[in-house]
Amino acid sequence: MTANGDFYDKLEIRDPEQREAEQFAELRGLIALAKDKAPYWQRTLAGVEAGDIVSRDALSSLPVTRKSDLMEVQAADPPFGGMTIVPVGEFRRVFRSPGPICEPMGAKPDWFRGARSLYAAGFRKGDVVHNTFSYHFTPGAFMMESAAEALGCTVFPGGVGQTEQQVEAIRHFGAVGVMGTPDFLKIVLDKAEEMGTALPSLAKALVGGGALFPSLRTEIQGKGVNVMQNYGTADVGLVAYETPALEGMVLAEGVIVEIVRPGSGDPVPDGEVGEVVVTTLTDDYPLFRFATGDMSAVDAGQSSCGRTNTRIRGWMGRADQTAKVRGMFIRPEQVNRVLARHPEIARLRLVVGSENNLDTATLMVEAPTRDDAFRDTVAESFRAECKMRGRIEFADSLPNDGKVIDDQRSYD
């Protein structure tokens, strides 16, 4: 148990064998339901008998569904490609993330399962929480707002940008916690120092949507804010979360996670780095063996915090060229659409880096035209296609190696 025996619920401290048996029993019911109600799963699982999925070995025989599959089936059969159990009108909210990929949010409280990650980070009923995840198009803000509401917290919907106003709102309402991406949390704290505005109430933060590098954690905690992180995606919700033990991340309840060899559905041995594949136990929008494109590995043993679920090392980069920048995914096809807008460009490469613990995005352009007007036009195209601002730099020659996105950040 933790020092005060404090857990979100008893599910976190179940016997691992009990958890496995209960989750697979639930999974078999969901597979049967999905095959009856959802056209996509009727086709994909046509040869699968729900009653046969009794173990991880049996689960690994099911096909993997990838983000690219979502884009294709959603375009052919809007809005969700025939993957949902209920009609779109029964969901609480719907979203459209870059790709584009559309996601629903169910009507049940804490539908994305994020509350236990907030609880582990010290958030409690009655806390005033400042939410700096984006409220525009994507589910990030609502994933964590609904989690905070499930705990009984009061939420200020800050979103991103307007850093001076963010600082003033934290001060005015006496927020004790912040939720958002790691780099934007740093920006807000830096802005408070620049303004000379003390934030004495602010004591904790839960971040996600990007890597919390060790140096950035140290910097944030040096400003008096205890910061912890969770890991999830817009498609599947919470996958894993840090606990006070800070020994990797404990897997969330309500999901079955496999680590597989990238590009395949074959599980790798514990400790080996591979792609995170998630099966969600959600009765209105189940996903079976959804490949996130993220890399991680299983850590041996249980957390000393007392939670009994499997631990993973957290987010360790991408299995493909897709990069998560400032909490948003950028995919090669988005960069290629910038290229298509400008026939005079020979090659493009997006270089992702980090400066002062903040993500940077530099679009390298190989083109005969190099004036400021052309630079501004390309910058606007990048902003339109990738939904963020980027630096534009011209290059004499870019390698002919097929690389579109070069993520140069270190995750050590």
Tab-separated table of C-alpha atoms in Angstrom:
chain	number	residue	atom	x	y	z
A	1	MET	CA	0.000	0.000	0.000
A	2	THR	CA	1.007	3.627	-0.331
A	3	ALA	CA	2.127	5.488	2.745
A	4	ASN	CA	-1.483	6.361	3.662
A	5	GLY	CA	-3.187	3.416	1.987
A	6	ASP	CA	-4.724	5.849	-0.485
A	7	PHE	CA	-5.976	4.450	-3.822
A	8	TYR	CA	-8.559	5.634	-6.308
A	9	ASP	CA	-10.494	2.359	-5.987
A	10	LYS	CA	-10.030	-1.321	-5.205
A	11	LEU	CA	-9.536	-2.177	-8.878
A	12	GLU	CA	-5.996	-0.795	-8.600
A	13	ILE	CA	-5.014	-3.342	-5.965
A	14	ARG	CA	-6.690	-6.454	-7.376
A	15	ASP	CA	-4.785	-9.696	-7.523
A	16	PRO	CA	-3.235	-9.706	-11.030
A	17	GLU	CA	-4.777	-13.068	-11.886
A	18	GLN	CA	-8.201	-11.786	-10.828
A	19	ARG	CA	-7.754	-8.691	-12.992
A	20	GLU	CA	-6.759	-10.772	-16.007
A	21	ALA	CA	-9.713	-13.153	-15.609
A	22	GLU	CA	-12.225	-10.338	-15.137
A	23	GLN	CA	-10.908	-8.297	-18.054
A	24	PHE	CA	-10.926	-11.224	-20.463
A	25	ALA	CA	-14.469	-12.157	-19.429
A	26	GLU	CA	-15.498	-8.574	-20.202
A	27	LEU	CA	-13.556	-8.667	-23.473
A	28	ARG	CA	-15.372	-11.773	-24.689
A	29	GLY	CA	-18.709	-10.069	-24.094
A	30	LEU	CA	-17.595	-6.955	-25.964
A	31	ILE	CA	-16.336	-8.941	-28.947
A	32	ALA	CA	-19.710	-10.684	-29.203
A	33	LEU	CA	-21.523	-7.340	-28.896
A	34	ALA	CA	-19.299	-5.642	-31.478
A	35	LYS	CA	-19.762	-8.470	-33.966
A	36	ASP	CA	-23.518	-8.076	-33.567
A	37	LYS	CA	-23.756	-4.269	-33.679
A	38	ALA	CA	-20.729	-2.775	-35.502
A	39	PRO	CA	-20.228	-3.421	-39.253
A	40	TYR	CA	-16.451	-2.836	-39.099
A	41	TRP	CA	-15.976	-5.450	-36.390
A	42	GLN	CA	-18.370	-7.830	-38.131
A	43	ARG	CA	-15.990	-7.790	-41.104
A	44	THR	CA	-12.695	-7.642	-39.204
A	45	LEU	CA	-13.561	-10.378	-36.702
A	46	ALA	CA	-15.625	-12.517	-39.070
A	47	GLY	CA	-13.669	-15.684	-38.298
A	48	VAL	CA	-13.322	-15.064	-34.562
A	49	GLU	CA	-15.390	-16.833	-31.916
A	50	ALA	CA	-15.704	-14.524	-28.912
A	51	GLY	CA	-15.659	-17.473	-26.517
A	52	ASP	CA	-12.215	-18.513	-27.730
A	53	ILE	CA	-10.479	-15.320	-26.545
A	54	VAL	CA	-9.508	-16.600	-23.118
A	55	SER	CA	-5.852	-15.546	-22.904
A	56	ARG	CA	-3.248	-13.146	-24.233
A	57	ASP	CA	-2.078	-15.776	-26.673
A	58	ALA	CA	-5.623	-15.955	-28.069
A	59	LEU	CA	-5.867	-12.151	-28.123
A	60	SER	CA	-2.643	-11.919	-30.133
A	61	SER	CA	-4.303	-13.917	-32.925
A	62	LEU	CA	-6.726	-11.056	-33.642
A	63	PRO	CA	-5.816	-8.552	-36.369
A	64	VAL	CA	-4.300	-5.194	-35.452
A	65	THR	CA	-6.205	-2.001	-36.282
A	66	ARG	CA	-4.059	1.059	-37.057
A	67	LYS	CA	-4.645	4.810	-37.236
A	68	SER	CA	-4.434	4.619	-41.019
A	69	ASP	CA	-7.299	2.112	-40.911
A	70	LEU	CA	-9.397	4.620	-38.980
A	71	MET	CA	-8.826	7.321	-41.579
A	72	GLU	CA	-9.784	5.004	-44.419
A	73	VAL	CA	-12.916	3.491	-42.892
A	74	GLN	CA	-14.138	6.808	-41.496
A	75	ALA	CA	-13.812	8.419	-44.926
A	76	ALA	CA	-15.743	5.555	-46.502
A	77	ASP	CA	-18.396	5.291	-43.774
A	78	PRO	CA	-18.703	8.544	-41.773
A	79	PRO	CA	-18.475	9.407	-39.010
A	80	PHE	CA	-16.808	6.449	-37.238
A	81	GLY	CA	-16.373	3.820	-39.933
A	82	GLY	CA	-18.961	1.441	-38.528
A	83	MET	CA	-16.861	0.807	-35.415
A	84	THR	CA	-19.307	2.041	-32.758
A	85	ILE	CA	-21.940	0.054	-30.896
A	86	VAL	CA	-24.343	3.014	-30.530
A	87	PRO	CA	-25.396	5.720	-33.020
A	88	VAL	CA	-23.539	9.024	-33.055
A	89	GLY	CA	-26.435	10.810	-31.356
A	90	GLU	CA	-25.884	8.831	-28.154
A	91	PHE	CA	-22.343	10.135	-27.615
A	92	ARG	CA	-21.768	13.168	-25.416
A	93	ARG	CA	-19.232	14.820	-27.706
A	94	VAL	CA	-17.512	14.143	-31.019
A	95	PHE	CA	-14.068	15.347	-32.143
A	96	ARG	CA	-11.948	15.650	-35.280
A	97	SER	CA	-8.201	15.365	-34.725
A	98	PRO	CA	-5.433	15.952	-37.308
A	99	GLY	CA	-5.255	13.195	-39.902
A	100	PRO	CA	-8.176	13.628	-39.936
A	101	ILE	CA	-9.339	11.048	-37.404
A	102	CYS	CA	-12.662	11.411	-35.599
A	103	GLU	CA	-13.212	10.304	-32.010
A	104	PRO	CA	-16.316	10.073	-29.827
A	105	MET	CA	-16.798	10.700	-26.125
A	106	GLY	CA	-19.394	8.565	-24.387
A	107	ALA	CA	-22.010	9.775	-21.934
A	108	LYS	CA	-20.685	7.925	-18.874
A	109	PRO	CA	-18.685	9.949	-16.310
A	110	ASP	CA	-14.908	9.833	-16.805
A	111	TRP	CA	-15.390	7.991	-20.108
A	112	PHE	CA	-11.677	8.318	-20.978
A	113	ARG	CA	-10.712	6.847	-17.554
A	114	GLY	CA	-8.399	9.712	-16.575
A	115	ALA	CA	-9.583	10.283	-12.994
A	116	ARG	CA	-7.294	7.698	-11.415
A	117	SER	CA	-4.238	9.388	-12.936
A	118	LEU	CA	-5.272	12.702	-11.376
A	119	TYR	CA	-5.887	10.989	-8.052
A	120	ALA	CA	-2.431	9.418	-8.113
A	121	ALA	CA	-0.985	12.889	-8.772
A	122	GLY	CA	-2.651	14.231	-5.619
A	123	PHE	CA	-5.771	15.883	-7.040
A	124	ARG	CA	-8.813	15.688	-4.739
A	125	LYS	CA	-12.448	16.754	-4.410
A	126	GLY	CA	-12.743	20.511	-3.955
A	127	ASP	CA	-9.516	21.347	-5.793
A	128	VAL	CA	-9.642	24.208	-8.279
A	129	VAL	CA	-7.905	22.894	-11.392
A	130	HIS	CA	-6.670	24.971	-14.333
A	131	ASN	CA	-6.935	23.014	-17.604
A	132	THR	CA	-4.538	24.082	-20.379
A	133	PHE	CA	-5.183	21.220	-22.782
A	134	SER	CA	-6.649	22.335	-26.109
A	135	TYR	CA	-10.422	22.657	-26.346
A	136	HIS	CA	-10.275	23.087	-30.128
A	137	PHE	CA	-11.377	20.112	-32.275
A	138	THR	CA	-9.454	17.440	-30.320
A	139	PRO	CA	-10.553	15.590	-27.147
A	140	GLY	CA	-7.516	16.351	-24.966
A	141	ALA	CA	-9.130	19.041	-22.813
A	142	PHE	CA	-12.358	17.124	-22.331
A	143	MET	CA	-10.511	13.918	-21.490
A	144	MET	CA	-8.981	15.591	-18.463
A	145	GLU	CA	-11.841	17.962	-17.637
A	146	SER	CA	-14.221	15.011	-17.327
A	147	ALA	CA	-11.630	13.205	-15.178
A	148	ALA	CA	-11.326	16.189	-12.835
A	149	GLU	CA	-15.107	16.536	-12.645
A	150	ALA	CA	-15.396	12.847	-11.717
A	151	LEU	CA	-13.130	13.580	-8.728
A	152	GLY	CA	-15.291	16.535	-7.696
A	153	CYS	CA	-12.795	19.210	-8.774
A	154	THR	CA	-13.733	22.650	-10.080
A	155	VAL	CA	-12.250	23.233	-13.543
A	156	PHE	CA	-11.169	26.451	-15.229
A	157	PRO	CA	-11.132	25.792	-19.021
A	158	GLY	CA	-8.009	27.719	-19.971
A	159	GLY	CA	-7.083	25.995	-23.217
A	160	VAL	CA	-3.823	27.047	-24.874
A	161	GLY	CA	-2.354	30.469	-25.658
A	162	GLN	CA	-3.042	33.808	-23.919
A	163	THR	CA	-0.359	33.103	-21.332
A	164	GLU	CA	-0.766	36.347	-19.375
A	165	GLN	CA	-4.488	35.697	-18.965
A	166	GLN	CA	-3.709	32.100	-17.950
A	167	VAL	CA	-1.428	33.330	-15.178
A	168	GLU	CA	-4.007	35.851	-13.971
A	169	ALA	CA	-6.742	33.197	-13.925
A	170	ILE	CA	-4.576	30.794	-11.880
A	171	ARG	CA	-3.890	33.578	-9.380
A	172	HIS	CA	-7.469	34.884	-9.282
A	173	PHE	CA	-9.185	31.533	-8.669
A	174	GLY	CA	-6.440	30.138	-6.478
A	175	ALA	CA	-5.927	27.051	-8.621
A	176	VAL	CA	-4.029	24.354	-6.766
A	177	GLY	CA	-3.354	22.240	-9.844
A	178	VAL	CA	-2.731	22.542	-13.565
A	179	MET	CA	-3.369	20.027	-16.346
A	180	GLY	CA	-1.762	20.352	-19.787
A	181	THR	CA	1.220	19.517	-21.941
A	182	PRO	CA	4.674	19.670	-20.301
A	183	ASP	CA	6.033	22.427	-22.514
A	184	PHE	CA	2.987	24.687	-22.125
A	185	LEU	CA	3.138	24.301	-18.359
A	186	LYS	CA	6.707	25.580	-18.529
A	187	ILE	CA	5.601	28.515	-20.693
A	188	VAL	CA	2.906	29.506	-18.184
A	189	LEU	CA	5.284	29.253	-15.208
A	190	ASP	CA	7.939	31.245	-17.067
A	191	LYS	CA	5.342	33.901	-17.926
A	192	ALA	CA	4.354	34.193	-14.257
A	193	GLU	CA	7.985	34.876	-13.342
A	194	GLU	CA	8.297	37.406	-16.159
A	195	MET	CA	5.161	39.196	-14.928
A	196	GLY	CA	6.318	39.103	-11.321
A	197	THR	CA	3.091	37.315	-10.393
A	198	ALA	CA	3.316	34.901	-7.484
A	199	LEU	CA	1.149	31.782	-7.660
A	200	PRO	CA	1.236	30.594	-4.036
A	201	SER	CA	-1.768	28.285	-4.387
A	202	LEU	CA	-0.292	26.275	-7.272
A	203	ALA	CA	1.250	23.082	-5.925
A	204	LYS	CA	0.748	20.249	-8.410
A	205	ALA	CA	0.392	19.432	-12.073
A	206	LEU	CA	-0.526	16.478	-14.233
A	207	VAL	CA	0.883	16.618	-17.745
A	208	GLY	CA	0.470	14.520	-20.873
A	209	GLY	CA	0.441	14.825	-24.635
A	210	GLY	CA	4.236	14.898	-24.795
A	211	ALA	CA	7.346	13.668	-23.032
A	212	LEU	CA	8.195	15.047	-19.590
A	213	PHE	CA	11.967	15.058	-19.912
A	214	PRO	CA	13.912	14.683	-16.633
A	215	SER	CA	15.425	18.146	-16.931
A	216	LEU	CA	11.993	19.699	-17.444
A	217	ARG	CA	10.554	17.836	-14.436
A	218	THR	CA	13.420	19.177	-12.327
A	219	GLU	CA	12.860	22.714	-13.609
A	220	ILE	CA	9.105	22.646	-12.905
A	221	GLN	CA	9.535	21.144	-9.451
A	222	GLY	CA	12.142	23.792	-8.744
A	223	LYS	CA	9.334	26.330	-9.131
A	224	GLY	CA	7.367	24.636	-6.339
A	225	VAL	CA	5.028	22.541	-8.509
A	226	ASN	CA	5.015	18.765	-8.022
A	227	VAL	CA	4.541	17.424	-11.534
A	228	MET	CA	3.534	13.921	-12.624
A	229	GLN	CA	2.528	12.588	-16.015
A	230	ASN	CA	0.099	10.224	-17.653
A	231	TYR	CA	0.063	8.611	-21.070
A	232	GLY	CA	-2.943	8.187	-23.318
A	233	THR	CA	-4.214	8.860	-26.805
A	234	ALA	CA	-7.273	10.541	-28.277
A	235	ASP	CA	-8.395	7.167	-29.640
A	236	VAL	CA	-8.179	4.994	-26.530
A	237	GLY	CA	-8.064	7.430	-23.577
A	238	LEU	CA	-5.822	6.815	-20.564
A	239	VAL	CA	-3.302	4.002	-21.023
A	240	ALA	CA	-0.925	4.443	-18.059
A	241	TYR	CA	-0.026	6.908	-15.332
A	242	GLU	CA	2.696	7.773	-12.860
A	243	THR	CA	2.182	7.147	-9.168
A	244	PRO	CA	4.010	8.702	-6.185
A	245	ALA	CA	6.579	5.881	-6.407
A	246	LEU	CA	7.781	7.305	-9.776
A	247	GLU	CA	8.692	3.803	-10.975
A	248	GLY	CA	7.588	3.964	-14.580
A	249	MET	CA	3.860	4.090	-15.289
A	250	VAL	CA	1.145	1.763	-14.016
A	251	LEU	CA	-1.332	0.571	-16.646
A	252	ALA	CA	-4.841	1.944	-16.378
A	253	GLU	CA	-7.809	-0.214	-15.482
A	254	GLY	CA	-10.260	-0.800	-18.338
A	255	VAL	CA	-7.633	-1.500	-20.991
A	256	ILE	CA	-5.579	-4.533	-22.017
A	257	VAL	CA	-2.136	-3.478	-23.225
A	258	GLU	CA	0.325	-5.465	-25.339
A	259	ILE	CA	3.819	-4.477	-26.471
A	260	VAL	CA	4.409	-5.824	-29.997
A	261	ARG	CA	7.126	-5.799	-32.602
A	262	PRO	CA	6.605	-2.599	-34.664
A	263	GLY	CA	4.801	-3.234	-37.914
A	264	SER	CA	3.431	-6.561	-36.686
A	265	GLY	CA	1.007	-7.848	-34.086
A	266	ASP	CA	3.530	-10.183	-32.446
A	267	PRO	CA	4.071	-9.566	-28.698
A	268	VAL	CA	7.678	-9.060	-27.605
A	269	PRO	CA	9.184	-10.355	-24.332
A	270	ASP	CA	8.830	-8.182	-21.241
A	271	GLY	CA	11.554	-5.559	-21.172
A	272	GLU	CA	11.912	-5.344	-24.954
A	273	VAL	CA	10.921	-2.062	-26.564
A	274	GLY	CA	8.016	-2.331	-28.975
A	275	GLU	CA	4.796	-0.708	-30.134
A	276	VAL	CA	1.947	-0.146	-27.683
A	277	VAL	CA	-1.232	-1.987	-28.741
A	278	VAL	CA	-4.357	-1.285	-26.703
A	279	THR	CA	-7.684	-3.075	-26.366
A	280	THR	CA	-10.340	-0.898	-24.700
A	281	LEU	CA	-13.125	-2.377	-22.603
A	282	THR	CA	-15.648	0.267	-23.612
A	283	ASP	CA	-19.201	-0.831	-24.379
A	284	ASP	CA	-20.121	1.955	-26.836
A	285	TYR	CA	-16.840	2.274	-28.760
A	286	PRO	CA	-14.584	-0.743	-28.188
A	287	LEU	CA	-11.237	-0.947	-29.947
A	288	PHE	CA	-9.596	-4.357	-30.228
A	289	ARG	CA	-5.797	-4.429	-30.637
A	290	PHE	CA	-5.459	-0.793	-31.632
A	291	ALA	CA	-1.852	0.039	-32.572
A	292	THR	CA	-1.048	3.460	-31.142
A	293	GLY	CA	2.232	3.936	-33.026
A	294	ASP	CA	3.882	4.741	-29.670
A	295	MET	CA	6.876	2.838	-28.304
A	296	SER	CA	7.294	1.531	-24.770
A	297	ALA	CA	8.370	-1.539	-22.798
A	298	VAL	CA	7.120	-3.540	-19.827
A	299	ASP	CA	9.037	-3.131	-16.565
A	300	ALA	CA	9.355	-6.230	-14.394
A	301	GLY	CA	7.627	-6.392	-11.034
A	302	GLN	CA	4.954	-4.308	-9.368
A	303	SER	CA	5.168	-0.711	-8.253
A	304	SER	CA	6.147	-0.133	-4.636
A	305	CYS	CA	3.123	2.189	-4.385
A	306	GLY	CA	0.947	-0.909	-3.979
A	307	ARG	CA	-0.902	-0.796	-7.290
A	308	THR	CA	-0.767	-4.260	-8.791
A	309	ASN	CA	-1.188	-3.643	-12.514
A	310	THR	CA	1.691	-4.028	-14.984
A	311	ARG	CA	4.177	-1.176	-15.280
A	312	ILE	CA	5.509	0.275	-18.526
A	313	ARG	CA	8.300	2.779	-19.069
A	314	GLY	CA	5.974	5.400	-20.490
A	315	TRP	CA	6.196	7.001	-23.899
A	316	MET	CA	9.510	6.207	-25.656
A	317	GLY	CA	8.978	7.757	-29.082
A	318	ARG	CA	7.131	6.716	-32.210
A	319	ALA	CA	7.153	3.463	-34.170
A	320	ASP	CA	6.801	5.400	-37.404
A	321	GLN	CA	7.743	8.877	-38.583
A	322	THR	CA	4.745	10.447	-36.877
A	323	ALA	CA	5.851	12.866	-34.149
A	324	LYS	CA	3.996	14.372	-31.219
A	325	VAL	CA	4.875	18.067	-31.074
A	326	ARG	CA	3.438	20.422	-28.446
A	327	GLY	CA	0.834	17.815	-27.638
A	328	MET	CA	-0.301	17.360	-31.263
A	329	PHE	CA	0.546	14.577	-33.699
A	330	ILE	CA	2.148	15.536	-37.005
A	331	ARG	CA	2.060	12.805	-39.636
A	332	PRO	CA	4.106	12.459	-42.820
A	333	GLU	CA	0.983	12.843	-44.960
A	334	GLN	CA	0.375	16.306	-43.456
A	335	VAL	CA	3.901	17.423	-44.368
A	336	ASN	CA	3.429	15.950	-47.830
A	337	ARG	CA	0.290	18.059	-48.277
A	338	VAL	CA	2.461	21.149	-47.694
A	339	LEU	CA	4.714	19.902	-50.501
A	340	ALA	CA	1.695	19.417	-52.786
A	341	ARG	CA	0.713	23.059	-52.297
A	342	HIS	CA	4.057	24.262	-53.719
A	343	PRO	CA	5.223	22.479	-56.908
A	344	GLU	CA	8.432	24.499	-56.907
A	345	ILE	CA	9.636	22.696	-53.776
A	346	ALA	CA	11.879	19.720	-54.532
A	347	ARG	CA	11.932	18.189	-51.030
A	348	LEU	CA	10.673	18.928	-47.511
A	349	ARG	CA	11.756	17.612	-44.140
A	350	LEU	CA	10.266	18.494	-40.773
A	351	VAL	CA	12.944	18.468	-38.074
A	352	VAL	CA	11.560	18.176	-34.538
A	353	GLY	CA	13.829	19.241	-31.714
A	354	SER	CA	13.865	20.750	-28.253
A	355	GLU	CA	15.207	24.096	-27.055
A	356	ASN	CA	15.100	25.000	-23.363
A	357	ASN	CA	12.774	22.024	-22.791
A	358	LEU	CA	10.263	23.290	-25.372
A	359	ASP	CA	9.393	21.442	-28.577
A	360	THR	CA	10.577	23.025	-31.836
A	361	ALA	CA	9.374	22.363	-35.368
A	362	THR	CA	11.605	23.421	-38.271
A	363	LEU	CA	10.514	22.789	-41.843
A	364	MET	CA	13.591	22.361	-44.059
A	365	VAL	CA	12.813	23.410	-47.636
A	366	GLU	CA	14.790	22.561	-50.761
A	367	ALA	CA	13.616	24.986	-53.449
A	368	PRO	CA	15.085	27.495	-55.919
A	369	THR	CA	13.010	30.339	-54.467
A	370	ARG	CA	14.222	31.611	-51.105
A	371	ASP	CA	12.792	35.087	-50.581
A	372	ASP	CA	10.823	36.204	-47.519
A	373	ALA	CA	7.512	36.197	-49.363
A	374	PHE	CA	7.931	32.536	-50.296
A	375	ARG	CA	9.030	31.710	-46.755
A	376	ASP	CA	5.839	33.317	-45.396
A	377	THR	CA	3.680	31.428	-47.901
A	378	VAL	CA	5.214	28.081	-46.943
A	379	ALA	CA	4.847	28.941	-43.255
A	380	GLU	CA	1.152	29.605	-43.768
A	381	SER	CA	0.746	26.297	-45.627
A	382	PHE	CA	2.480	24.477	-42.784
A	383	ARG	CA	0.219	26.140	-40.234
A	384	ALA	CA	-2.876	25.232	-42.257
A	385	GLU	CA	-1.947	21.569	-42.752
A	386	CYS	CA	-0.233	20.799	-39.440
A	387	LYS	CA	-2.260	23.088	-37.145
A	388	MET	CA	0.778	24.733	-35.569
A	389	ARG	CA	3.443	27.300	-36.309
A	390	GLY	CA	6.875	26.232	-37.479
A	391	ARG	CA	10.216	27.761	-38.399
A	392	ILE	CA	11.034	27.690	-42.129
A	393	GLU	CA	14.657	27.186	-43.190
A	394	PHE	CA	16.028	26.709	-46.697
A	395	ALA	CA	18.513	23.945	-47.529
A	396	ASP	CA	20.752	23.528	-50.579
A	397	SER	CA	20.064	19.799	-50.653
A	398	LEU	CA	18.076	17.346	-48.527
A	399	PRO	CA	18.891	13.608	-48.457
A	400	ASN	CA	16.945	11.409	-50.849
A	401	ASP	CA	16.207	8.839	-48.122
A	402	GLY	CA	12.431	8.924	-47.842
A	403	LYS	CA	12.443	10.595	-44.427
A	404	VAL	CA	9.735	13.219	-44.045
A	405	ILE	CA	9.844	13.812	-40.279
A	406	ASP	CA	13.141	13.714	-38.391
A	407	ASP	CA	12.551	13.658	-34.629
A	408	GLN	CA	15.875	14.606	-33.062
A	409	ARG	CA	14.687	14.778	-29.445
A	410	SER	CA	16.304	12.491	-26.894
A	411	TYR	CA	14.052	10.483	-24.585
A	412	ASP	CA	16.752	9.359	-22.158
